[in-house]
Coordinates of C-alpha atoms in Angstrom, one line a residue:
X1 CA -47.2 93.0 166.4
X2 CA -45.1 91.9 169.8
X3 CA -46.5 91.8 173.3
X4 CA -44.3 94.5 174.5
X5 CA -41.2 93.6 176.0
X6 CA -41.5 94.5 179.3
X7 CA -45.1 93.3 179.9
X8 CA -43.8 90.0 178.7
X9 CA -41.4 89.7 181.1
X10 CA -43.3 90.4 183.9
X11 CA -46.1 88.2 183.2
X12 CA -43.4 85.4 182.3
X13 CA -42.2 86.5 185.9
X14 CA -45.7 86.0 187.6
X15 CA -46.5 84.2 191.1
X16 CA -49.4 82.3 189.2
X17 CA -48.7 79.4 186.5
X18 CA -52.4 80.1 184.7
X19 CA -50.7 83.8 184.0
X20 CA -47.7 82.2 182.4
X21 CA -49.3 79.4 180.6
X22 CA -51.7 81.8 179.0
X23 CA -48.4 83.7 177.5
X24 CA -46.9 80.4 176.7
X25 CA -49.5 79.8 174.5
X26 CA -49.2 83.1 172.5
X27 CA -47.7 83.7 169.0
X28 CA -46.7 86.6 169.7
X29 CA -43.9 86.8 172.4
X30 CA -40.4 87.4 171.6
X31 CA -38.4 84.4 171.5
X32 CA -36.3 84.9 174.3
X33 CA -39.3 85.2 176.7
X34 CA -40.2 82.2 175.3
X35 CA -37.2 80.5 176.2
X36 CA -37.0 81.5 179.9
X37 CA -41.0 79.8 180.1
X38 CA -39.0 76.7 178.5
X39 CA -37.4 76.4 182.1
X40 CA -40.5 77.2 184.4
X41 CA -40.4 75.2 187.2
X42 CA -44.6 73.7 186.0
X43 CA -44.3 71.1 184.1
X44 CA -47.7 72.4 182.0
X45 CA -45.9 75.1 181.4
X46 CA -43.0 73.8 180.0
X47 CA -45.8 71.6 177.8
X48 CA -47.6 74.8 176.4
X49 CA -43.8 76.1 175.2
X50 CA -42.9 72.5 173.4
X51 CA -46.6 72.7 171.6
X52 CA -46.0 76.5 170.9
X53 CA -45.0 76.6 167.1
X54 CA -43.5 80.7 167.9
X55 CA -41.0 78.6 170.3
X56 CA -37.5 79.1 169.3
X57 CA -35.8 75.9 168.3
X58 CA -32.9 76.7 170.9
X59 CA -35.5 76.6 173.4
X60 CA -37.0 73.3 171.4
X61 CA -33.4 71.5 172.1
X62 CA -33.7 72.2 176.3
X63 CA -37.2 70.8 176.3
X64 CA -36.4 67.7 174.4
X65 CA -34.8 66.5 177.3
X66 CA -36.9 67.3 180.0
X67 CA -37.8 64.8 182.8
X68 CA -41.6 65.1 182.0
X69 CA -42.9 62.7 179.3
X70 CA -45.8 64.6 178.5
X71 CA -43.3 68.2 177.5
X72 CA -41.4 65.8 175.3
X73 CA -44.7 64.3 174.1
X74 CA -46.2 67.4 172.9
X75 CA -43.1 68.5 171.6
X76 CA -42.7 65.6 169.4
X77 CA -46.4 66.1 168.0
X78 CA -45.2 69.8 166.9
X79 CA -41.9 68.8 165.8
X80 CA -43.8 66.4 163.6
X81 CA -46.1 68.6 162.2
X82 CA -43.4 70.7 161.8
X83 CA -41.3 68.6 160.0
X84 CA -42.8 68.3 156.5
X85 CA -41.5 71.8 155.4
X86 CA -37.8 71.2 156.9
X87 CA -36.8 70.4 152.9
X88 CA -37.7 74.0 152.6
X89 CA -36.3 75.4 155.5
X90 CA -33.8 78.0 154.2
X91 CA -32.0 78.7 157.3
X92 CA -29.5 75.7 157.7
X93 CA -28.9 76.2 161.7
X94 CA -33.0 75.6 161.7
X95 CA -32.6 72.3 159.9
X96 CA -29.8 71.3 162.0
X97 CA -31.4 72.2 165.3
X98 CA -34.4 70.6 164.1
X99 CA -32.9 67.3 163.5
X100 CA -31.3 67.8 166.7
X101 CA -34.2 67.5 168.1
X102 CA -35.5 64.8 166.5
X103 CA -32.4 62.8 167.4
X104 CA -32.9 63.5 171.0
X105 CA -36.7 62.7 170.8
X106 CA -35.9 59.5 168.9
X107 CA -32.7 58.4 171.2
X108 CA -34.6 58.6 174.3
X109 CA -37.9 56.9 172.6
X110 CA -40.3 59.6 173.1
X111 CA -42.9 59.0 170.8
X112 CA -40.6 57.1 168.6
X113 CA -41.2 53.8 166.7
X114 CA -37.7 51.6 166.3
X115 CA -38.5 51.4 162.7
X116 CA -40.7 52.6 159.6
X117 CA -42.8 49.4 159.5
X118 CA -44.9 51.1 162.5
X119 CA -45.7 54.2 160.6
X120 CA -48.7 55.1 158.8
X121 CA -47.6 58.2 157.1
X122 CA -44.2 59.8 156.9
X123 CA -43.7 63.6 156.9
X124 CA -40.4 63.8 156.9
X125 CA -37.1 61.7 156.1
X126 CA -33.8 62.9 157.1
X127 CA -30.5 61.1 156.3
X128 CA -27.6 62.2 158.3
X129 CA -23.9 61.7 157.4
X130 CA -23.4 58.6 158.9
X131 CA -27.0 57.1 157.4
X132 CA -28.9 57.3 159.8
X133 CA -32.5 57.8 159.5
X134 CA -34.9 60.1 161.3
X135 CA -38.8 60.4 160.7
X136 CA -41.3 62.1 161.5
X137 CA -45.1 61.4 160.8
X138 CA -48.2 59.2 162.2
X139 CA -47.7 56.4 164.4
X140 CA -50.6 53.1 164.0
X141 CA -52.4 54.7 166.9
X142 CA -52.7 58.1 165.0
X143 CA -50.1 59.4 167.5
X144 CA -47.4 61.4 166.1
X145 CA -44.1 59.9 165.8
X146 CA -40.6 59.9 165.5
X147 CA -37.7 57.7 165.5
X148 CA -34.6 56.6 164.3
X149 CA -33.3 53.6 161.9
X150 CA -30.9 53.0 159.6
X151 CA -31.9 52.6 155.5
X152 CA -30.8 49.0 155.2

């Protein structure tokens, strides 16, 4: 069962960051509390929400373009794990949003590898309209990865 509601939002709204990185890290938080930790000003914060597999992929899109490497970073190593069951994924929007993300991850090279060549293991393939490729899996350094390429 949920945190309640309005417990949530007053820890989300608390003075100290340990308080709101602790319910970052929870499962069990409604998603839109969720979102407003996305924005916290602390940039661990912001990290615990992109690792947070509860995290709403709305909230997923904001953080891939945060100014902090290390939120991107650990939101690429979730998106990655994640990634494997997108063929699954019944709800379409998901998928979308998903790849989304990806594409931002892979554009601005967060984690990414130019091309397949660098990857051990691929979780995921997705081929867009236009044919272009994004990936998700295991870097050579055992570091999750993503990018972007074009089937040739």
């Amino acid at each position: 069962s949920m945190i309640e509601y309005k417990k949530a939002k007053a820890l989300a709204a608390d003075a100290d960051p340990e308080t709101r990185r602790r319910l970052a890290e929870r499962g069990d938080v409604q998603p839109e509390i969720l979102y407003f930790l996305a924005e916290d000003a602390e940039p661990e914060i912001r990290a615990t929400i992109a690792a947070n597999s509860a995290t709403p992929r709305q909230a997923d899109l904001v953080l891939a373009e945060d100014t902090d490497v290390g939120v991107r970073e650990r939101l690429a190593h979730k998106i990655g794990r994640l990634a494997p069951n997108l063929s699954h994924e019944e709800r379409a929007h998901i998928r979308e949003l998903t790849l989304e993300v990806i594409g931002i991850l892979a554009a601005d090279g967060t984690a990414a590898s130019p091309d397949l060549s660098g990857f051990k293991l691929v979780n995921a393939a997705l081929k867009t309209g236009d044919g272009t490729l994004y990936f998700a899996g295991t870097g050579p350094d055992d570091r999750p990865a993503i990018g972007r390429g074009v089937r040739r």
